[in-house]
XYZ file of C-alpha atoms in Angstrom:
766
model
C 12.565 -11.971 -24.769
C 13.677 -10.382 -27.774
C 12.100 -7.267 -27.051
C 13.293 -7.367 -23.289
C 16.613 -7.588 -24.817
C 16.836 -5.023 -27.245
C 15.544 -2.785 -24.390
C 18.123 -3.725 -21.927
C 20.753 -3.162 -24.749
C 19.268 0.046 -25.309
C 19.291 1.485 -21.883
C 22.650 0.405 -21.351
C 24.129 2.147 -24.453
C 22.198 5.188 -23.573
C 23.268 5.387 -19.973
C 26.927 4.700 -20.992
C 27.000 7.506 -23.798
C 24.905 10.292 -21.250
C 27.870 9.313 -18.512
C 30.771 9.622 -21.170
C 29.443 13.007 -22.379
C 28.720 14.373 -19.238
C 31.973 13.268 -16.989
C 34.818 12.960 -19.852
C 33.966 15.243 -22.860
C 36.590 18.305 -21.507
C 40.049 19.824 -22.419
C 42.657 18.832 -20.208
C 45.631 20.459 -19.202
C 48.569 18.499 -18.533
C 49.821 19.989 -15.663
C 46.785 20.709 -13.487
C 46.456 16.526 -14.225
C 49.267 16.055 -13.031
C 48.357 18.054 -9.518
C 44.693 16.542 -9.655
C 45.656 13.166 -9.814
C 48.175 13.465 -6.667
C 45.151 15.368 -4.399
C 42.876 12.689 -5.763
C 45.267 9.732 -4.624
C 45.208 11.316 -1.284
C 41.358 11.857 -1.044
C 40.659 8.110 -2.292
C 43.067 6.921 0.625
C 41.005 8.960 3.138
C 37.751 8.094 1.872
C 38.410 4.404 1.578
C 39.380 4.513 5.268
C 36.592 6.377 6.181
C 34.273 4.093 4.038
C 35.790 0.875 5.780
C 35.112 2.488 9.025
C 31.719 3.465 8.204
C 31.168 -0.168 7.598
C 32.605 -1.177 10.993
C 30.340 1.011 12.760
C 27.387 -0.507 10.925
C 28.309 -4.092 11.892
C 28.555 -2.598 15.491
C 25.164 -1.365 15.258
C 23.789 -4.597 14.020
C 25.805 -6.320 17.276
C 24.347 -3.732 19.844
C 20.551 -3.798 18.475
C 20.753 -7.657 18.766
C 22.150 -7.398 22.106
C 19.424 -5.165 23.140
C 16.525 -7.787 21.644
C 16.349 -6.035 18.483
C 13.498 -3.679 19.767
C 11.286 -1.555 17.148
C 13.490 1.137 15.715
C 10.855 3.914 16.097
C 11.803 7.645 15.504
C 9.547 8.167 18.744
C 9.023 7.237 22.271
C 6.425 4.469 23.019
C 4.895 2.545 26.089
C 3.562 -1.107 25.884
C -0.556 -1.641 26.092
C -0.762 -5.174 25.497
C 1.767 -7.734 25.114
C 0.844 -10.788 23.110
C 3.589 -13.197 24.851
C 1.410 -13.090 27.888
C -2.168 -14.249 25.897
C -3.459 -17.632 26.436
C -2.355 -18.338 22.795
C 0.841 -16.254 23.023
C 2.368 -14.725 20.072
C 5.248 -12.279 19.995
C 3.412 -9.268 18.970
C 2.674 -6.085 21.229
C 0.423 -3.118 20.873
C 2.419 0.058 21.651
C 1.083 3.682 22.375
C 3.219 6.185 20.493
C 3.885 8.970 22.957
C 3.731 12.470 20.950
C 6.371 14.068 21.011
C 7.503 17.914 22.564
C 4.929 20.650 21.328
C 2.528 17.953 19.713
C -0.725 17.940 21.056
C -3.354 14.707 20.505
C -6.955 15.017 21.341
C -7.770 11.244 22.528
C -11.765 12.175 20.862
C -10.001 12.191 17.307
C -9.650 9.122 15.116
C -7.381 6.703 16.694
C -4.525 5.378 13.719
C -3.258 1.554 14.440
C -0.099 1.009 12.036
C 1.061 -2.801 11.190
C 4.340 -3.221 10.031
C 5.426 -5.907 7.630
C 6.831 -8.832 9.403
C 8.825 -10.098 6.279
C 12.079 -10.746 6.770
C 12.759 -7.168 8.868
C 11.736 -6.228 11.947
C 9.436 -3.321 12.791
C 9.271 0.592 12.844
C 9.574 1.202 9.214
C 5.900 3.186 9.487
C 7.732 5.427 12.013
C 11.157 5.192 10.819
C 11.368 9.049 10.906
C 9.531 12.193 11.745
C 8.229 12.413 8.423
C 6.706 9.010 8.584
C 2.806 7.653 8.776
C 3.337 7.861 12.686
C 4.371 11.454 12.317
C 1.808 13.008 10.123
C -0.865 11.140 11.973
C 0.651 12.660 15.171
C 1.078 16.386 13.854
C -2.771 15.964 12.533
C -3.875 15.511 16.416
C -4.677 11.741 16.009
C -3.755 8.746 18.893
C -1.303 6.613 17.162
C -0.760 2.780 17.974
C 1.829 0.691 16.641
C 1.660 -3.365 16.061
C 5.109 -4.147 17.151
C 6.718 -7.904 16.980
C 9.273 -9.507 18.900
C 12.670 -11.497 16.689
C 11.637 -14.797 18.240
C 8.657 -16.711 17.498
C 6.847 -17.988 20.442
C 6.428 -22.254 20.500
C 3.237 -23.592 18.100
C 2.682 -19.762 16.586
C 0.682 -19.522 13.823
C -0.349 -16.487 11.199
C -3.796 -17.470 12.871
C -3.207 -16.844 16.198
C -1.730 -13.692 15.640
C -4.619 -12.519 13.477
C -6.396 -13.473 17.039
C -4.275 -11.261 18.826
C -4.480 -8.232 16.687
C -8.059 -8.315 17.048
C -7.810 -8.096 20.755
C -5.783 -5.042 19.661
C -8.145 -3.371 18.258
C -10.897 -4.275 20.657
C -8.316 -2.819 23.479
C -7.872 0.774 21.000
C -11.599 0.926 20.724
C -11.671 0.414 24.844
C -9.072 3.110 25.060
C -11.071 5.661 22.985
C -14.332 4.997 23.331
C -15.891 8.663 21.969
C -14.190 8.653 18.939
C -14.635 7.092 15.240
C -13.875 3.760 14.437
C -9.610 3.395 14.384
C -8.027 3.691 11.171
C -5.795 0.535 10.381
C -2.552 1.456 8.042
C -1.018 -1.694 6.851
C 2.180 -1.786 5.208
C 3.256 -4.690 2.528
C 2.788 -7.654 4.154
C 1.069 -5.777 7.281
C -1.520 -4.657 4.678
C -3.295 -8.304 3.932
C -2.547 -8.661 7.515
C -4.743 -5.658 8.041
C -7.055 -6.792 5.566
C -7.850 -10.447 7.522
C -8.219 -8.634 10.610
C -10.777 -5.916 9.223
C -12.842 -8.793 7.814
C -12.526 -10.603 11.293
C -13.773 -7.428 13.362
C -16.083 -5.503 10.354
C -17.800 -4.035 13.708
C -14.346 -2.817 15.298
C -12.227 -1.404 12.413
C -12.614 1.827 10.755
C -11.005 2.549 7.510
C -8.325 0.543 6.138
C -5.381 1.576 4.201
C -2.783 -0.835 2.719
C 0.256 0.270 1.074
C 1.939 -1.779 -1.261
C 0.208 -4.200 -0.261
C 0.212 -7.746 -2.109
C -3.044 -8.980 -2.638
C -3.404 -10.806 -5.965
C -0.178 -12.613 -5.970
C -0.531 -14.027 -9.613
C -1.384 -10.427 -11.084
C 1.579 -8.726 -12.489
C 3.043 -6.081 -15.676
C 3.192 -8.499 -18.151
C 3.763 -5.777 -21.296
C 5.719 -4.725 -24.181
C 8.972 -3.276 -22.408
C 11.082 -4.025 -19.839
C 9.718 -7.077 -16.921
C 9.100 -4.914 -13.888
C 7.647 -7.635 -11.417
C 10.397 -10.257 -11.614
C 9.361 -11.688 -7.953
C 5.805 -13.469 -9.340
C 8.006 -15.930 -11.607
C 9.985 -16.900 -8.533
C 7.614 -19.453 -6.636
C 6.963 -21.627 -10.092
C 11.079 -21.470 -11.052
C 12.223 -22.358 -7.840
C 9.382 -25.261 -7.501
C 6.681 -24.083 -5.111
C 6.668 -23.775 -1.427
C 8.533 -26.915 -0.585
C 12.058 -24.539 -0.516
C 10.462 -22.569 2.253
C 9.931 -25.803 3.974
C 13.252 -27.073 3.699
C 14.693 -24.389 4.996
C 12.446 -23.634 7.948
C 13.469 -27.776 8.889
C 17.396 -26.579 8.403
C 16.354 -23.803 11.003
C 14.948 -26.571 13.447
C 11.290 -25.279 12.923
C 12.158 -22.081 12.732
C 12.281 -19.841 9.454
C 15.020 -17.441 9.200
C 13.469 -14.042 7.640
C 17.271 -13.090 6.386
C 16.083 -15.197 3.330
C 12.991 -13.024 2.650
C 15.202 -10.284 2.654
C 17.740 -11.980 -0.070
C 15.222 -11.983 -2.097
C 14.680 -8.174 -1.979
C 18.422 -7.617 -2.567
C 18.404 -9.841 -5.645
C 16.031 -7.941 -7.040
C 18.324 -5.082 -7.572
C 21.669 -6.790 -7.815
C 23.464 -2.980 -8.776
C 21.797 -1.560 -5.665
C 23.016 -4.184 -3.393
C 26.438 -4.914 -4.877
C 27.752 -0.973 -5.666
C 25.040 1.749 -6.171
C 24.357 2.227 -2.215
C 28.124 1.507 -1.612
C 29.593 3.932 -4.220
C 27.320 6.525 -2.887
C 28.649 6.407 0.859
C 31.977 6.535 -0.620
C 31.338 9.311 -2.848
C 29.850 11.542 -0.172
C 31.703 9.917 2.926
C 31.542 13.345 4.764
C 28.088 13.722 4.750
C 26.264 10.163 4.003
C 27.179 8.031 6.955
C 24.346 9.259 9.519
C 21.836 8.295 6.590
C 23.721 5.217 5.548
C 23.501 3.918 9.282
C 20.081 4.890 10.215
C 18.713 2.643 7.327
C 20.992 0.006 7.566
C 20.226 -0.865 11.257
C 16.515 -1.353 10.223
C 17.523 -3.170 6.883
C 19.791 -4.909 8.859
C 17.873 -6.668 11.686
C 16.318 -9.891 10.149
C 13.369 -11.211 12.265
C 12.223 -15.107 12.547
C 9.214 -17.121 11.815
C 7.908 -20.665 12.930
C 7.620 -22.989 9.944
C 3.747 -23.148 10.482
C 3.852 -19.318 9.546
C 5.847 -19.275 6.651
C 4.377 -22.585 5.021
C 0.595 -20.816 5.354
C 1.539 -17.595 3.940
C 3.438 -19.086 0.887
C 0.796 -21.982 0.258
C -2.088 -19.619 0.688
C -0.810 -16.358 -0.662
C 2.719 -16.552 -2.442
C 1.756 -19.261 -4.859
C -1.765 -20.297 -3.826
C -3.296 -16.983 -4.156
C -6.177 -17.954 -1.821
C -6.960 -14.936 0.383
C -9.808 -13.628 -1.741
C -11.462 -16.702 -3.004
C -12.786 -17.976 0.569
C -10.589 -20.712 0.995
C -8.350 -19.282 3.831
C -10.072 -19.799 7.221
C -9.644 -17.869 10.564
C -9.489 -19.621 14.152
C -13.232 -20.008 14.421
C -13.271 -21.853 11.221
C -14.993 -18.942 9.300
C -13.471 -18.409 5.832
C -11.844 -14.636 5.547
C -14.642 -13.095 3.848
C -13.179 -9.776 2.356
C -17.062 -8.733 1.699
C -17.667 -8.314 5.203
C -15.117 -5.083 5.438
C -17.813 -2.486 6.170
C -15.339 0.359 6.208
C -13.720 2.465 3.069
C -10.501 0.643 1.788
C -7.760 3.040 0.351
C -5.164 0.861 -2.070
C -2.093 3.099 -2.273
C 0.558 1.804 -4.896
C 3.033 2.728 -7.135
C 4.106 2.175 -10.900
C 7.646 1.727 -10.046
C 7.011 -0.736 -7.264
C 8.580 -4.030 -8.764
C 7.785 -5.936 -5.738
C 3.980 -5.397 -5.599
C 2.644 -3.885 -8.839
C -0.612 -2.154 -9.465
C -2.172 -5.783 -10.334
C -1.031 -7.077 -7.262
C -2.612 -4.425 -5.346
C -5.846 -4.061 -7.164
C -6.980 -7.122 -9.164
C -8.400 -8.637 -5.686
C -11.241 -5.858 -6.123
C -12.316 -7.775 -9.346
C -12.140 -11.418 -8.115
C -13.983 -10.499 -4.800
C -16.790 -7.940 -6.227
C -16.889 -8.775 -9.418
C -18.375 -5.446 -10.696
C -18.822 -1.972 -10.067
C -22.406 -2.346 -9.043
C -21.885 -4.957 -6.259
C -19.731 -2.508 -4.832
C -22.444 -0.312 -4.782
C -24.865 -2.844 -3.690
C -22.271 -3.877 -0.687
C -22.245 -0.180 0.352
C -18.092 -0.372 -0.137
C -16.254 2.601 -0.723
C -12.647 1.826 -2.295
C -10.107 4.526 -3.027
C -6.992 4.213 -4.981
C -4.272 6.305 -5.041
C -1.090 5.529 -7.363
C 2.533 6.912 -7.589
C 3.792 7.289 -10.682
C 7.773 6.047 -10.062
C 8.233 5.525 -5.969
C 9.547 2.227 -5.327
C 8.409 -0.099 -2.898
C 10.638 0.706 0.086
C 10.190 4.450 -0.781
C 5.971 3.872 -0.254
C 7.088 3.542 3.538
C 10.356 5.593 4.214
C 9.933 8.243 1.807
C 9.705 11.736 3.682
C 8.293 13.340 0.320
C 5.474 10.488 0.232
C 5.027 10.717 3.752
C 4.563 14.526 3.548
C 2.315 14.623 0.627
C 0.150 11.294 0.181
C 0.371 10.157 3.800
C -0.404 13.289 5.072
C -3.239 13.555 2.748
C -5.335 10.295 3.206
C -4.803 11.453 7.231
C -6.256 14.814 6.459
C -9.173 13.537 3.938
C -10.134 10.177 6.300
C -13.382 11.845 7.392
C -14.698 12.715 3.937
C -13.110 9.538 2.358
C -16.130 7.843 4.812
C -18.509 10.575 3.033
C -18.429 9.305 -0.436
C -21.143 7.389 -1.894
C -20.529 3.753 -2.242
C -18.343 3.289 -5.571
C -14.893 2.830 -6.847
C -12.857 6.054 -6.533
C -9.194 7.120 -7.880
C -8.009 9.988 -5.549
C -6.061 12.563 -6.770
C -3.489 14.807 -5.207
C -2.560 18.328 -7.338
C 0.432 20.166 -5.795
C 0.015 23.873 -6.128
C 2.617 26.398 -5.135
C 1.650 29.852 -3.571
C 2.738 32.963 -4.126
C 4.827 32.900 -1.089
C 6.793 29.456 -2.480
C 4.845 27.341 -0.006
C 3.492 24.157 -1.398
C -0.380 23.616 -1.068
C -2.040 20.309 -1.565
C -5.877 20.037 -3.292
C -7.375 16.708 -3.396
C -9.992 15.609 -5.847
C -11.604 11.909 -6.196
C -12.725 10.637 -9.360
C -15.364 7.702 -10.319
C -14.539 5.131 -12.058
C -15.437 1.778 -13.283
C -14.001 -1.413 -11.872
C -14.355 -2.760 -15.258
C -12.046 -0.029 -16.579
C -9.477 -0.129 -14.334
C -9.264 -3.773 -14.712
C -8.613 -3.653 -18.279
C -6.152 -0.364 -17.993
C -4.154 -2.473 -15.673
C -4.302 -5.947 -17.266
C -3.060 -5.487 -21.113
C -3.756 -9.298 -21.424
C -7.099 -9.530 -19.885
C -5.415 -11.745 -16.834
C -4.807 -14.573 -19.616
C -1.067 -14.448 -18.085
C -2.515 -15.740 -14.679
C -3.406 -18.932 -16.159
C 0.085 -20.625 -15.991
C 0.245 -19.869 -12.051
C -2.791 -22.147 -11.770
C -0.533 -25.003 -12.885
C 2.441 -23.433 -10.259
C 0.049 -24.088 -7.848
C -0.585 -27.752 -8.310
C 2.858 -28.518 -9.161
C 3.674 -26.956 -5.832
C 1.264 -28.941 -3.696
C 2.773 -32.134 -5.649
C 6.451 -31.147 -4.739
C 5.312 -30.234 -1.111
C 3.786 -33.140 -0.581
C 6.711 -35.313 -2.183
C 9.146 -33.389 0.187
C 6.981 -34.260 3.267
C 7.017 -37.794 2.534
C 10.636 -38.534 1.452
C 13.017 -35.686 2.590
C 11.281 -33.766 5.650
C 11.897 -37.040 8.036
C 15.542 -36.728 7.563
C 16.404 -33.036 7.358
C 14.204 -32.808 10.854
C 16.363 -35.714 12.126
C 19.753 -33.690 11.370
C 18.566 -30.496 12.355
C 18.962 -28.935 15.762
C 18.935 -26.008 17.902
C 22.791 -25.765 17.452
C 22.976 -26.230 13.943
C 20.241 -23.947 13.468
C 21.962 -21.207 15.023
C 25.266 -22.205 13.353
C 23.252 -22.035 10.013
C 21.829 -18.280 11.005
C 25.115 -16.842 12.109
C 26.940 -17.875 8.869
C 24.143 -16.409 6.692
C 25.772 -14.116 4.235
C 23.905 -11.180 5.129
C 25.034 -11.495 8.702
C 28.764 -12.092 8.067
C 28.868 -9.001 6.329
C 27.955 -7.212 9.276
C 29.585 -8.866 12.465
C 32.259 -9.916 9.988
C 33.400 -6.244 9.572
C 32.853 -4.807 13.198
C 34.807 -4.570 16.704
C 34.296 -8.493 17.199
C 37.163 -8.886 14.076
C 40.217 -8.819 15.977
C 42.035 -7.968 12.721
C 40.223 -4.709 12.102
C 41.469 -3.402 15.778
C 43.456 -0.178 13.569
C 40.574 0.966 11.971
C 38.538 3.288 14.242
C 42.018 5.010 15.097
C 43.082 5.076 11.637
C 39.856 6.774 10.730
C 39.549 9.331 13.904
C 43.005 10.604 12.127
C 41.744 11.040 9.080
C 39.168 12.761 10.204
C 41.258 15.359 12.371
C 42.912 15.887 9.233
C 40.722 15.540 6.345
C 40.973 17.547 3.445
C 38.337 17.285 0.327
C 39.514 17.759 -2.895
C 37.650 19.515 -5.765
C 34.645 17.231 -7.258
C 35.142 18.844 -10.163
C 38.585 17.497 -10.900
C 39.226 15.336 -13.962
C 39.735 12.476 -11.593
C 36.405 13.078 -9.922
C 35.086 12.710 -13.772
C 36.637 9.541 -14.496
C 35.363 7.991 -11.198
C 31.835 8.979 -11.766
C 32.321 7.817 -14.860
C 33.619 4.121 -14.227
C 30.756 3.975 -11.423
C 27.940 4.969 -13.839
C 29.223 1.940 -16.238
C 29.622 -0.621 -13.278
C 25.935 0.319 -11.924
C 24.626 0.178 -15.807
C 26.531 -3.009 -16.345
C 24.799 -4.383 -13.136
C 21.344 -2.911 -14.776
C 22.022 -4.664 -17.675
C 22.781 -8.115 -16.398
C 19.479 -7.904 -14.260
C 17.335 -6.566 -17.585
C 18.652 -9.866 -19.571
C 18.157 -12.294 -16.241
C 14.460 -11.379 -15.604
C 13.913 -11.401 -19.158
C 15.194 -14.666 -19.439
C 13.127 -15.462 -15.973
C 10.007 -14.611 -17.891
C 10.426 -16.130 -21.196
C 11.572 -19.641 -19.125
C 8.380 -19.546 -16.747
C 5.892 -18.917 -19.798
C 7.572 -21.516 -21.656
C 7.384 -24.016 -18.940
C 3.976 -23.659 -17.236
C 2.503 -21.672 -20.154
C 2.736 -25.694 -21.884
C 1.753 -26.896 -18.639
C -1.029 -24.939 -18.069
C -2.551 -26.184 -21.442
C -2.393 -29.739 -20.362
C -3.467 -28.740 -16.751
C -6.698 -26.775 -18.279
C -7.593 -28.961 -21.327
C -9.871 -31.236 -19.544
C -11.599 -28.425 -17.103
C -14.740 -26.660 -17.784
C -13.575 -23.709 -16.972
C -10.440 -21.631 -15.688
C -9.711 -21.215 -12.059
C -8.959 -17.508 -12.629
C -11.657 -15.331 -12.301
C -13.096 -13.548 -15.630
C -12.503 -10.126 -16.324
C -15.601 -8.058 -15.330
C -17.932 -7.038 -17.808
C -18.427 -10.142 -19.504
C -21.883 -10.246 -17.919
C -25.017 -7.105 -18.823
C -24.682 -5.339 -15.477
C -28.817 -5.116 -15.298
C -28.434 -9.106 -15.346
C -26.230 -9.240 -12.060
C -27.572 -10.876 -8.941
C -27.208 -7.276 -7.470
C -28.748 -5.254 -9.098
C -31.663 -7.368 -9.928
C -32.300 -7.642 -6.172
C -32.167 -3.476 -5.787
C -34.867 -3.189 -8.924
C -37.098 -5.959 -7.085
C -36.985 -3.940 -3.963
C -37.900 -0.353 -5.284
C -41.284 0.173 -3.614
C -39.704 -1.157 -0.191
C -38.349 1.150 2.859
C -38.402 4.236 4.588
C -37.103 7.609 5.246
C -33.387 6.496 4.894
C -34.188 4.714 1.635
C -35.964 7.240 0.413
C -33.526 10.018 1.433
C -30.828 8.092 0.036
C -32.489 8.114 -3.401
C -33.053 11.550 -3.823
C -29.325 11.966 -3.094
C -28.467 9.504 -5.902
C -31.146 11.210 -8.098
C -29.539 14.424 -7.447
C -25.613 13.594 -7.275
C -22.875 14.846 -9.518
C -20.960 12.970 -11.275
C -17.625 12.699 -12.229
C -14.888 14.516 -10.019
C -15.099 15.379 -6.437
C -13.206 18.144 -5.029
C -12.246 18.237 -1.447
C -14.345 21.381 -1.246
C -17.304 19.737 -1.879
C -16.853 17.021 0.390
C -15.996 19.088 3.142
C -18.836 20.937 2.612
C -21.255 18.132 2.606
C -19.464 16.931 6.073
C -20.499 20.739 7.278
C -24.530 20.146 6.040
C -24.554 16.873 7.519
C -23.772 18.087 11.084
C -26.174 21.057 10.475
C -29.101 19.179 9.803
C -28.479 16.134 11.572
C -32.059 16.124 12.698
C -33.638 16.072 9.471
C -31.290 13.367 8.301
C -31.689 9.590 8.828
C -29.785 8.193 12.062
C -28.106 5.366 10.552
C -24.181 4.472 10.926
C -21.983 5.458 8.231
C -21.773 1.658 7.255
C -25.402 0.698 7.055
C -25.884 4.428 5.097
C -23.271 3.005 2.431
C -25.184 0.261 1.817
C -28.217 1.493 1.506
C -26.953 4.402 -0.767
C -25.361 1.791 -2.887
C -28.683 -0.015 -3.267
C -30.820 3.270 -4.368
C -27.816 4.419 -6.656
C -28.433 1.184 -8.684
C -32.231 1.557 -8.569
C -31.671 5.558 -9.929
C -29.479 4.423 -12.519
C -31.220 1.564 -14.028
C -34.817 2.799 -13.516
C -34.952 6.396 -12.583
C -38.120 7.178 -13.833
C -39.938 3.958 -11.521
C -37.545 5.546 -8.990
C -38.989 8.818 -8.967
C -42.248 7.729 -9.086
C -42.416 4.954 -6.193
C -40.956 7.902 -3.506
C -44.591 8.290 -2.199
C -44.418 4.773 -1.391
C -41.130 4.826 0.685
C -42.817 7.657 2.519
C -45.950 6.652 3.352
C -46.276 9.009 6.597
C -46.743 12.717 5.902
C -44.907 13.349 8.849
C -41.781 11.991 6.887
C -42.740 13.696 3.575
C -42.852 16.849 5.336
C -39.339 16.044 7.099
C -37.713 15.320 3.717
C -39.782 18.338 2.039
C -38.324 20.648 4.805
C -35.080 19.356 4.576
C -34.947 20.243 0.879
C -36.208 23.573 1.363
C -33.490 24.552 3.935
C -31.083 23.093 2.096
C -32.025 25.334 -0.787
C -31.831 28.432 1.193
C -28.397 27.590 2.448
C -25.267 29.782 1.100
C -22.956 26.694 0.862
C -25.505 24.804 -1.379
C -25.794 27.961 -3.635
C -22.228 27.931 -4.279
C -21.674 24.861 -5.497
C -24.046 25.839 -8.799
C -26.487 23.020 -9.140
C -26.052 22.086 -13.170
C -29.624 22.689 -14.888
C -30.395 18.527 -14.917
C -30.018 18.775 -11.063
C -32.480 21.525 -11.182
C -35.099 19.731 -12.760
C -34.450 16.664 -10.837
C -35.158 18.513 -7.816
C -38.584 20.003 -9.524
C -39.683 16.614 -10.298
C -38.751 15.127 -6.955
C -40.251 17.989 -4.776
C -43.717 17.446 -6.955
C -43.884 13.997 -6.546
C -43.728 14.142 -2.689
C -45.962 17.609 -2.802
C -48.675 16.111 -5.240
C -48.026 19.200 -7.500
C -47.160 18.337 -11.252
C -44.408 20.453 -12.498
C -44.802 21.438 -16.625
C -42.242 21.076 -18.942
C -42.041 24.973 -19.222
C -41.333 25.677 -15.584
C -38.388 22.874 -15.860
C -37.135 24.101 -18.770
C -37.007 28.143 -17.737
C -34.862 27.432 -14.390
C -31.859 26.155 -16.882
C -31.895 30.141 -17.854
C -32.392 31.659 -14.517
C -29.033 31.589 -11.628
C -29.034 29.527 -8.516
C -30.010 31.886 -6.342
C -33.256 33.266 -8.450
C -34.202 29.500 -9.130
C -34.248 28.779 -5.241
C -36.223 31.693 -4.670
C -38.941 30.763 -6.720
C -39.006 27.243 -6.107
C -39.642 28.304 -2.414
C -42.473 30.654 -3.112
C -44.341 27.800 -5.310
C -43.781 25.485 -2.949
C -45.111 27.470 -0.007
C -48.210 28.562 -2.149
C -48.699 24.556 -3.033
């Protein structure tokens, strides 16, 4: 806490000093000062009227949206495909088809995209909020786009498992509408991310690649490190006593939980922005800022509802319980949600600047579910991580720059991600500016080790997660106590009328309808603002009073940030003081902690998946042999997109010589054979004839290698000397002719083209 307090004071001092130097360190002419202050006073009066009129328009927009039933705030036209309210188990969800705008052509045979927006207090629409959005980039790339929307009121008795079952029907419907395309890609934002993971694990045969953006999956993880505390939300569950408060709020709402309380949590994270920055920015740029401000506030001010069962399932299983990956949560059929059933690639997009879902919460589940890099490979899984350096949580979804860069590149490389061998990868987007000033992007994939990534993200090897086990136990105790002693009384006092009154009087709603045309005391505001606009004359923003204003605004903002830093530091210190002690008592008589140990504590070769793979070294057929040869010849390290594109083209051109396997089956086979090639390379080569017992299979693989050698695209890739030597050994084993050491060594000194011709000549002689 002392360290964080010191950093908070340093940041405050630095911001104030910088603002003073930039705004007030200048000479002053007394006569000009008099005129400047007069004009500035008039300008402030005009801006004040326009500012409050903008807030009035925000209130009117809120009421109008409420009267319309709060439809999704999408930038694009759409049509309803399925309405979950008509299902046997009705839910307040619907499947929408996004209609492409004029000038945009969509190919129904291309992979469809299904976007799941978060149901975390706000309404749907953030994934298609503007033209430069997830919806927009997928449409411009020619893909059909579908959107999972939801209505304000939940259906009676609706649960999260009912929602998951409805979303399964949505995926099945998209598959029916596009039978000739690849499996649909699922894009989940925030809460929609873990919903997409649950959905994909439930229907692994129908769902394609899943992209989760800023999605919390490991709720106990976080950035506990020297410096500023940058994810205070993970401590709130413990400091509030667990999940009982969500149940109390739902009971006060007559069985309905008000999503405005979730939005209030987001607002409390950044008091400087909530109470000052966004409003001062509007005030300072009142002539240009209102359209953008009103557009965002229309979505931010839409508050949706949940059933008690839904919010309790979320808080007890996810926020506090952290049970999604543990197999303790089950679907409507009673089967556990096993994330290892997911067969399609998983893309994780997180940001270091996200204080709601830090990278640890977005990524630690991989170590919990798979445990090691070898298990990821053995299960044929491809996991790609994309990390932004600074964007905040909302910026992941609404930033136009992020949409044009990260989301657009994810759409463009999706088919290439499916071509990646099983494993864990980091995706890097390199920005280059061409001679004409245009910005181009190059994508590279870097293979990673799970053990290294977890160690890098978790400074204390996840020991800081152990106190959260005590939080979970205390939460269950408080939940049971509330249900026994308080819940019956609260439910007896609640009614539909009292619940509606409480919702209307929520502070976030009051600030909207209280400053609107519904308020009779503001009848004069609209005509006064219209009169100001008719004769508006802006003053010079470089005048001294403006500098004083900006300095004062920065001082207020810095003070609120200073308060936030001290508040978060105190919360973190209090949390570990209380629950660190409790966890010591709680774990004292347990043989081992519930928290999964960091990967790397077991020798990889001793893992069950590795031993099983090595035991099957002589089992398989043509598919296994081709996968093993691919693993033995694999280029390690960086994988530029151009190389992946070449692989895709080669796979299409030589399809008749390649194994006929689904991508999911192929990735599993490739993962097993890669383990064999890594741990027993000599036996892997020597046992190739056992996999190709039929002469026709050997000739088929040799023919494939021969044609690849002659292909110009392969020659341009410039294989290494080690790859050439390995290729010679493989062909020798399959053809029955030994290769001398001198022959393999001599190839290293030759160019690729000459080597290819020599290999071709010798093989034909053999």
